[in-house]
CSV table of C-alpha atoms and ligand atoms in Angstrom, one decimal:
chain,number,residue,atom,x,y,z
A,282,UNK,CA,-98.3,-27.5,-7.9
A,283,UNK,CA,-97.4,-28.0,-11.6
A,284,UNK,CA,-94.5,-28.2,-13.9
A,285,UNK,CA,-91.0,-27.1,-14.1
A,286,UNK,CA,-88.2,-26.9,-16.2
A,287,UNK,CA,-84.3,-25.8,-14.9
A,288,UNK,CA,-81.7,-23.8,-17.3
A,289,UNK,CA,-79.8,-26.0,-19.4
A,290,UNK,CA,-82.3,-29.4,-18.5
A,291,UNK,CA,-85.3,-27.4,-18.9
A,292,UNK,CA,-88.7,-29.5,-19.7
A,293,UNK,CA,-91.0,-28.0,-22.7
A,294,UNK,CA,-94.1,-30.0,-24.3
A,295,UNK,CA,-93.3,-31.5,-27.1
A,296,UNK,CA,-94.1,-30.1,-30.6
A,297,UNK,CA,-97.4,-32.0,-31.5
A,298,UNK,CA,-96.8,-31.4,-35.3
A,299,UNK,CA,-94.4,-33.3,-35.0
A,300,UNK,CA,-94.3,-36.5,-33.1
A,301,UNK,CA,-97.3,-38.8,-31.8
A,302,UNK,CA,-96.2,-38.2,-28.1
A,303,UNK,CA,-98.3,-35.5,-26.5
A,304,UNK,CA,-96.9,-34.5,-22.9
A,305,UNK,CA,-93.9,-32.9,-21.5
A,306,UNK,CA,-90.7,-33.9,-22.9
A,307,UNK,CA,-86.6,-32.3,-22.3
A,308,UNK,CA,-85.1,-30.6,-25.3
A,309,UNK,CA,-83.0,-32.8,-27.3
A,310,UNK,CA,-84.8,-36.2,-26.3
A,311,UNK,CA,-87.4,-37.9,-27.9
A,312,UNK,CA,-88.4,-40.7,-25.7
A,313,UNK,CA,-90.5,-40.5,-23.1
A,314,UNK,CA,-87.5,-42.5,-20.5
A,315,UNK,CA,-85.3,-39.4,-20.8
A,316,UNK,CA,-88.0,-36.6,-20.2
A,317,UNK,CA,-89.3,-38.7,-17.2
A,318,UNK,CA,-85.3,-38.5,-15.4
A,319,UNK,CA,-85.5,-34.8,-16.3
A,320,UNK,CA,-89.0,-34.2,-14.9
A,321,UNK,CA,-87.9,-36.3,-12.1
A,322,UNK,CA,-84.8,-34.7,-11.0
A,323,UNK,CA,-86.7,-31.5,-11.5
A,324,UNK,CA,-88.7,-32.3,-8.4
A,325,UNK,CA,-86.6,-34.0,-6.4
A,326,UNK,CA,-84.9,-30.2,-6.9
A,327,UNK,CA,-87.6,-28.2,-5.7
A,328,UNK,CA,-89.0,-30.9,-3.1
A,329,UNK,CA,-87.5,-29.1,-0.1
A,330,UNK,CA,-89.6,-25.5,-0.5
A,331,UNK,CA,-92.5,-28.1,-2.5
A,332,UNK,CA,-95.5,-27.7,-0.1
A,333,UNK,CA,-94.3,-23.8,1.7
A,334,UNK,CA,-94.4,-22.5,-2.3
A,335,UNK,CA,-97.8,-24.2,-3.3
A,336,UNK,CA,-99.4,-22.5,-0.3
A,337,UNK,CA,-98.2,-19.5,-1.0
A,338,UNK,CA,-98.1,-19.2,-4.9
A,339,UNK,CA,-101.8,-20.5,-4.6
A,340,UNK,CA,-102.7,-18.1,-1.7
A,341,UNK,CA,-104.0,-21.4,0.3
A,342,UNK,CA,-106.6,-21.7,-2.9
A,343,UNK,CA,-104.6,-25.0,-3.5
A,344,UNK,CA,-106.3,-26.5,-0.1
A,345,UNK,CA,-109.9,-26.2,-1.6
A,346,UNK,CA,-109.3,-27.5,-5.1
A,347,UNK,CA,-107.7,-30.8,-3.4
A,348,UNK,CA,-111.0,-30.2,-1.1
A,349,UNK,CA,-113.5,-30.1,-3.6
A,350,UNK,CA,-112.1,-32.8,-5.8
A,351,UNK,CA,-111.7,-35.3,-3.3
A,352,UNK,CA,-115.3,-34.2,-2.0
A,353,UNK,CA,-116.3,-35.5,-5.7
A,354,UNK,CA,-115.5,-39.1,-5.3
A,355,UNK,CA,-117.3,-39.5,-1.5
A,356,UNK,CA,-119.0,-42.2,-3.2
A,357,UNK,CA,-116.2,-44.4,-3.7
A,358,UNK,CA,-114.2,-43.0,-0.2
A,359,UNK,CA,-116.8,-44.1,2.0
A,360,UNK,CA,-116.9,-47.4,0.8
A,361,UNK,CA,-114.8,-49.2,3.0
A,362,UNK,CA,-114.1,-52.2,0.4
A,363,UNK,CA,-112.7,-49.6,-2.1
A,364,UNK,CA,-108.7,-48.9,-3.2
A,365,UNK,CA,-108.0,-45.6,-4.6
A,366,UNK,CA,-104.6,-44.7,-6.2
A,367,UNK,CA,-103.3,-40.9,-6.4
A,368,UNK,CA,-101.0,-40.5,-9.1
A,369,UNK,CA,-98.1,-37.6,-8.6
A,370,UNK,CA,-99.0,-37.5,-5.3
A,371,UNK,CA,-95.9,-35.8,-4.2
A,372,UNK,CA,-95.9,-34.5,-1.2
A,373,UNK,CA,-99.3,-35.9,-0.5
A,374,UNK,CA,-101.4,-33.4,0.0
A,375,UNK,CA,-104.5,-34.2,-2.7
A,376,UNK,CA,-103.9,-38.1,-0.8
A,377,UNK,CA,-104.6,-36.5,2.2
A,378,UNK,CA,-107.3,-34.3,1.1
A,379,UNK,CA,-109.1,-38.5,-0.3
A,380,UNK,CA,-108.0,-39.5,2.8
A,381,UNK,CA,-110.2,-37.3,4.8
A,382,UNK,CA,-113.3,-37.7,2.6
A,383,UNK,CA,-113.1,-41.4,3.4
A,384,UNK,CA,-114.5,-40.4,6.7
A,385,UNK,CA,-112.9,-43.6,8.3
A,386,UNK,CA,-114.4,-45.8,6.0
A,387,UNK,CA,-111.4,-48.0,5.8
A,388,UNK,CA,-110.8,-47.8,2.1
A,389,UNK,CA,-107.3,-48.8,1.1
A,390,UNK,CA,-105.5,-45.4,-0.5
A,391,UNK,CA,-101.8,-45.7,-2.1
A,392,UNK,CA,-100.0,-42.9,-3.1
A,393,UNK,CA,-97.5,-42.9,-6.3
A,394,UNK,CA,-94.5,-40.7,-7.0
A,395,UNK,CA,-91.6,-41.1,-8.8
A,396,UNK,CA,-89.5,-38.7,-6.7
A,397,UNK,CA,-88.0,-40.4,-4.0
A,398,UNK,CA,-87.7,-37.1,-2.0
A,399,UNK,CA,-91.4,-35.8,-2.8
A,400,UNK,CA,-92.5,-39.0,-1.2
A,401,UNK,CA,-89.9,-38.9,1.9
A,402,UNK,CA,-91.7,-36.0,2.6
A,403,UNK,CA,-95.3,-37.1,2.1
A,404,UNK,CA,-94.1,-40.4,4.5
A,405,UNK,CA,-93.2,-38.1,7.2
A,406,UNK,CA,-96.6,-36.3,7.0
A,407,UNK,CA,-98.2,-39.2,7.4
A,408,UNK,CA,-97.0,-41.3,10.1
A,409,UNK,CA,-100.1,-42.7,12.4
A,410,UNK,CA,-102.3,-42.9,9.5
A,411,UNK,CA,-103.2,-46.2,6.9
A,412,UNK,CA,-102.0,-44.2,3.8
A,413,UNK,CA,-99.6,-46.1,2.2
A,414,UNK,CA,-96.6,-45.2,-0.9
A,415,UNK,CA,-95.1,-46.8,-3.6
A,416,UNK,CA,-92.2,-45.2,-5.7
A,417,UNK,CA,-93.5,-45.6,-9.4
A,418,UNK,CA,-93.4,-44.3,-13.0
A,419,UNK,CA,-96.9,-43.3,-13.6
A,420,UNK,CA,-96.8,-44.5,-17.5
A,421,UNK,CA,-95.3,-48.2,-16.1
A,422,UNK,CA,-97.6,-48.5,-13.1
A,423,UNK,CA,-96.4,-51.7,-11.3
A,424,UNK,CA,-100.1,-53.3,-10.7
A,425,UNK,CA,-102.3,-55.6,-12.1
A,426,UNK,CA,-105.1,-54.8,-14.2
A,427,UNK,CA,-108.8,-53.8,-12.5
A,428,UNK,CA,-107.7,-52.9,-9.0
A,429,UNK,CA,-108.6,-49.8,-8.2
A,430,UNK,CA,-112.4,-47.6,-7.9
A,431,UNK,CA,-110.5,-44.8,-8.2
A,432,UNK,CA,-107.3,-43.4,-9.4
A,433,UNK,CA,-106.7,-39.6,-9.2
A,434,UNK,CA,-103.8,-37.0,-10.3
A,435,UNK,CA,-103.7,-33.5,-8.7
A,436,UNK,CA,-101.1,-30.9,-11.1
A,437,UNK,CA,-99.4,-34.1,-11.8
A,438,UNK,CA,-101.0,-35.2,-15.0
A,439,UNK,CA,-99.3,-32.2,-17.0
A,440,UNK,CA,-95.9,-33.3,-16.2
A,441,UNK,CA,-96.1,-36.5,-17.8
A,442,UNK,CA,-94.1,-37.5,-20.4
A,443,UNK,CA,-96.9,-39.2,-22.2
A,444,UNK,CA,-100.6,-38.0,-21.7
A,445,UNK,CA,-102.1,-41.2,-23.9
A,446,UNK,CA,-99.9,-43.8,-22.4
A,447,UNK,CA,-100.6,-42.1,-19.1
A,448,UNK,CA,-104.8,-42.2,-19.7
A,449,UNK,CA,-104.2,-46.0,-21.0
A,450,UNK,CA,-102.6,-47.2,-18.0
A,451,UNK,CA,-104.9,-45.5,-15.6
A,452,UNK,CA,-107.9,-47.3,-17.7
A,453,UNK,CA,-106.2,-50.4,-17.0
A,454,UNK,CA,-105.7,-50.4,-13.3
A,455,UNK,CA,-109.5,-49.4,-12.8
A,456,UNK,CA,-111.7,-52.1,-12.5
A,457,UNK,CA,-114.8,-51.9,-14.9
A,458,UNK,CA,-117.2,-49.1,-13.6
A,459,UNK,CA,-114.3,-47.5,-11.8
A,460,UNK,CA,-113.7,-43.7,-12.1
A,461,UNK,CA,-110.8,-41.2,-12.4
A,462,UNK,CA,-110.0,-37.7,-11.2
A,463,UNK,CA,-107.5,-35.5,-12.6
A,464,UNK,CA,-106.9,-32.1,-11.0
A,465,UNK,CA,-104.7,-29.1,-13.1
A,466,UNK,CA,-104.4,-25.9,-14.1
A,467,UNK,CA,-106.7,-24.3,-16.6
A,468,UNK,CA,-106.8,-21.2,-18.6
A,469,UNK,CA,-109.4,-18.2,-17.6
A,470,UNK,CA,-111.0,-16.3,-20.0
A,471,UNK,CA,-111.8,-12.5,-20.0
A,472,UNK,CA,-110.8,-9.7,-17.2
A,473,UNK,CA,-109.7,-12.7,-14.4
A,474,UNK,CA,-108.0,-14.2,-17.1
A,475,UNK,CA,-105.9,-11.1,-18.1
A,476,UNK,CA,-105.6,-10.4,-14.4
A,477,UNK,CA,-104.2,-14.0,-13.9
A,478,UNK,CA,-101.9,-14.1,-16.3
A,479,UNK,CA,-99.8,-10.7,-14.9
A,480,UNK,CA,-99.6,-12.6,-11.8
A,481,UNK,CA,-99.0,-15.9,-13.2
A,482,UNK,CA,-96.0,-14.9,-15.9
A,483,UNK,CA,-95.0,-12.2,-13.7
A,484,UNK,CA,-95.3,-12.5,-10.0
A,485,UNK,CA,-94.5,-15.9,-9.7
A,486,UNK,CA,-92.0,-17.1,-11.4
A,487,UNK,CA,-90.0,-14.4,-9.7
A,488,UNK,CA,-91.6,-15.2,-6.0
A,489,UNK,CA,-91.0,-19.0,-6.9
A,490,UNK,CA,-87.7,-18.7,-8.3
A,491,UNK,CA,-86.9,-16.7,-4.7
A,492,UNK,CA,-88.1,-18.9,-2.0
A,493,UNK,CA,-87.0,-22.6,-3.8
A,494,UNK,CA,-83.4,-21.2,-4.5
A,495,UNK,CA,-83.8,-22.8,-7.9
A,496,UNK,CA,-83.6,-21.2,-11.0
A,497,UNK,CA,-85.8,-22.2,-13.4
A,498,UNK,CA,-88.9,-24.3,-12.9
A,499,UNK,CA,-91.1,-21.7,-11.6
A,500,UNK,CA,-90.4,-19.3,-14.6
A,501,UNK,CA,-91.4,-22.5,-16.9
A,502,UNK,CA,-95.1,-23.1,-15.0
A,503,UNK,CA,-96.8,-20.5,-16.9
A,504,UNK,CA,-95.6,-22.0,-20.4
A,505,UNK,CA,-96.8,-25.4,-19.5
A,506,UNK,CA,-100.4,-24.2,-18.4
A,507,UNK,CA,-100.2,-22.3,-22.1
A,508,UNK,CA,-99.8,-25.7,-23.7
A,509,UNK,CA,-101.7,-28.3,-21.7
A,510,UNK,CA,-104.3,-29.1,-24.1
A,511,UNK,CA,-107.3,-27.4,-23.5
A,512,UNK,CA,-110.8,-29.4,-22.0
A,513,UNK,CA,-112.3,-30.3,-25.6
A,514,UNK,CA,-108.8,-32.0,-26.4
A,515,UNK,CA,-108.3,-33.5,-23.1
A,516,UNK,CA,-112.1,-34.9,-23.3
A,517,UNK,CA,-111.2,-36.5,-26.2
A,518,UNK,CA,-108.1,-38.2,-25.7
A,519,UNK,CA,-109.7,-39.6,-22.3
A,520,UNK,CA,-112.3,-41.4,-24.4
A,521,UNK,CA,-109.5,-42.6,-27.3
A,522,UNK,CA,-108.1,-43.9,-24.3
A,523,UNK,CA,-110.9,-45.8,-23.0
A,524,UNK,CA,-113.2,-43.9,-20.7
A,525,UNK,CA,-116.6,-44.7,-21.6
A,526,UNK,CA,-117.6,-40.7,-19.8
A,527,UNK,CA,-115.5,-37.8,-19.5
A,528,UNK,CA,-116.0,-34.4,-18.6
A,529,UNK,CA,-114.3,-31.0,-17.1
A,530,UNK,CA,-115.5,-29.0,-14.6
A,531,UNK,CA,-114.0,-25.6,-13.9
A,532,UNK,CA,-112.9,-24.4,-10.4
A,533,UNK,CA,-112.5,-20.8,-9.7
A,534,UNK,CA,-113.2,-19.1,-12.5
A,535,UNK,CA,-111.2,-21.9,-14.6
A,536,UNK,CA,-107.5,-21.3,-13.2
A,537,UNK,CA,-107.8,-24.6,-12.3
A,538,UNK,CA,-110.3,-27.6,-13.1
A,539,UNK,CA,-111.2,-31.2,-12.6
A,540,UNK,CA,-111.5,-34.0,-15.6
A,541,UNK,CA,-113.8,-36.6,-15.0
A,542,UNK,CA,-113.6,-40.0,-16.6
A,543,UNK,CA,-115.6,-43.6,-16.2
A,544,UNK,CA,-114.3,-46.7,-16.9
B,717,LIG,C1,-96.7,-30.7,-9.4
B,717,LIG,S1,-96.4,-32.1,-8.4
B,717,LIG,C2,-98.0,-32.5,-7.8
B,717,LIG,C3,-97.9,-33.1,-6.4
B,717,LIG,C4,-99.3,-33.2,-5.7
B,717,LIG,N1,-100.2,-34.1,-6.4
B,717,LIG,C5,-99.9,-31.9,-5.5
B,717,LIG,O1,-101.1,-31.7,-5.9
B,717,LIG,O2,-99.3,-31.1,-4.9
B,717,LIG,C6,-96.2,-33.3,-9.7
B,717,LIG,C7,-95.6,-34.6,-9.2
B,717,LIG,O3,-95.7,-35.5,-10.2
B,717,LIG,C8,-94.6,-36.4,-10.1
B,717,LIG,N2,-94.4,-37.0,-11.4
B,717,LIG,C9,-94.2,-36.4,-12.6
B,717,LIG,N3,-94.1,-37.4,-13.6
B,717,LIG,C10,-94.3,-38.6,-13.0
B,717,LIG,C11,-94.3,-39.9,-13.4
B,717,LIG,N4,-94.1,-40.2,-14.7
B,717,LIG,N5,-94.5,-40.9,-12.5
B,717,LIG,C12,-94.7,-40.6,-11.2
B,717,LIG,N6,-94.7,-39.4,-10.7
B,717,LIG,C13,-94.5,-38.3,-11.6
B,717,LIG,C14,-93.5,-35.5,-9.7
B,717,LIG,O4,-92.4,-36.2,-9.1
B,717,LIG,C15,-94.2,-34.5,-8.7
B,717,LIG,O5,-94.0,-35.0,-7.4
């Protein structure tokens, strides 16, 4: 589901005042290399209880938004000469959520996570079917320029160390034409907003904290929605980086939402 932080390694954005590097970075360490080992080992932490706590932190609302933005890129699934890449994929669940758009089709989908463990688990899952995963760093993507219609990120995109470098390299493995997806968490206005946040800053960091055994990441989730830039910031730095189109579109109510960006 989103980000994390652990007592004593926790993971906070980095003060945009002052540096150039917008994402989530560890306390004491200004490059990127050292945030992405932090973030990393974060996961591979809470990888055991991963998919049980999204389920039920989400109340199963995690299954549609996976739904609904896979649903958005039929175009591209059901064209059997298409490769699509999900970022983050972690367990796999938004890879499977493509997968089954695809409607057979045959298109070529490769999932990416840098957590050995997150993808163990996504591997298991998927046994019998053509998905296929690679253990990468999302900002050093090990593939050639223009080879993918599609490249998505579901609640992974917040995590990284480096939003711009992140953007840049997805550019660059799309082929011309090509589009990207990326799925997170959002900030609700109004009475659902005020509602949300008691639960959010409340309820779950205490349930999350619970059922993974691990102190610590699930009391930081809340502060990293807080400073994910908002949709006007992250439209902009998508088209700095080189998407000709971007947009947001909010799912329920805006707790979560979908960017959408052409190459
Ligand atoms: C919150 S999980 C999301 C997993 C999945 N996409 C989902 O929707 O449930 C974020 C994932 O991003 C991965 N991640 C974070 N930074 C990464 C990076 N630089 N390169 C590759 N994976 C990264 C983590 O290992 C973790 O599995």
């Amino acid at each position: 589901m989103s980000l994390l932080g652990q007592p004593g390694n926790s993971v906070k954005l980095v003060d945009r005042a002052k540096t150039k590097v917008i994402g989530a970075v560890t306390p004491g360490s200004s490059d990127s290399e050292a945030a992405g080992r932090a973030i990393r080992e974060m996961f591979t932490s809470i990888a055991p209880r991963y998919d049980l706590l999204n389920h039920l932190l989400s109340f199963q609302v995690d299954r549609l938004w996976w739904r609904r933005a896979a649903r958005s890129f039929r175009a591209i699934l059901t064209e059997p000469a298409s490769h699509a890449l999900d970022l983050c994929c972690g367990t796999g669940d938004m890879t499977f959520a493509l997968l089954r758009q695809s409607s057979g089709s045959g298109v070529r989908i490769l999932g990416v996570d840098f957590s050995h463990a997150m993808l163990e688990r996504a591997r298991s899952k998927s046994a019998g079917t053509s998905l296929a995963w690679i253990e990468a760093d999302a900002l050093h993507l090990p593939f050639p320029d223009a080879q993918f219609e599609l490249v998505t990120a579901a609640f992974g995109f917040r995590n990284l160390a480096n939003y711009d470098a992140s953007l840049s390299e997805m550019v660059r493995v799309l082929k011309p034409g090509g589009e990207c997806g990326i799925l997170d968490f959002g900030e609700p206005k109004g009475v659902i907003g005020r509602v949300y946040r008691i639960y959010f800053r409340q309820v779950l960091p205490v349930v999350g904290t619970m059922v993974s055994g691990v102190r610590g990441p699930y009391a930081y989730l809340p502060a990293s929605v807080e400073r994910f830039p908002g949709p006007a910031e992250m439209i902009e730095r998508m088209r700095q980086c080189g998407f000709r189109t971007a947009s947001w579109t909010p799912y329920t109510f805006g707790i979560a939402g979908l960017y959408r960006g052409k190459k």
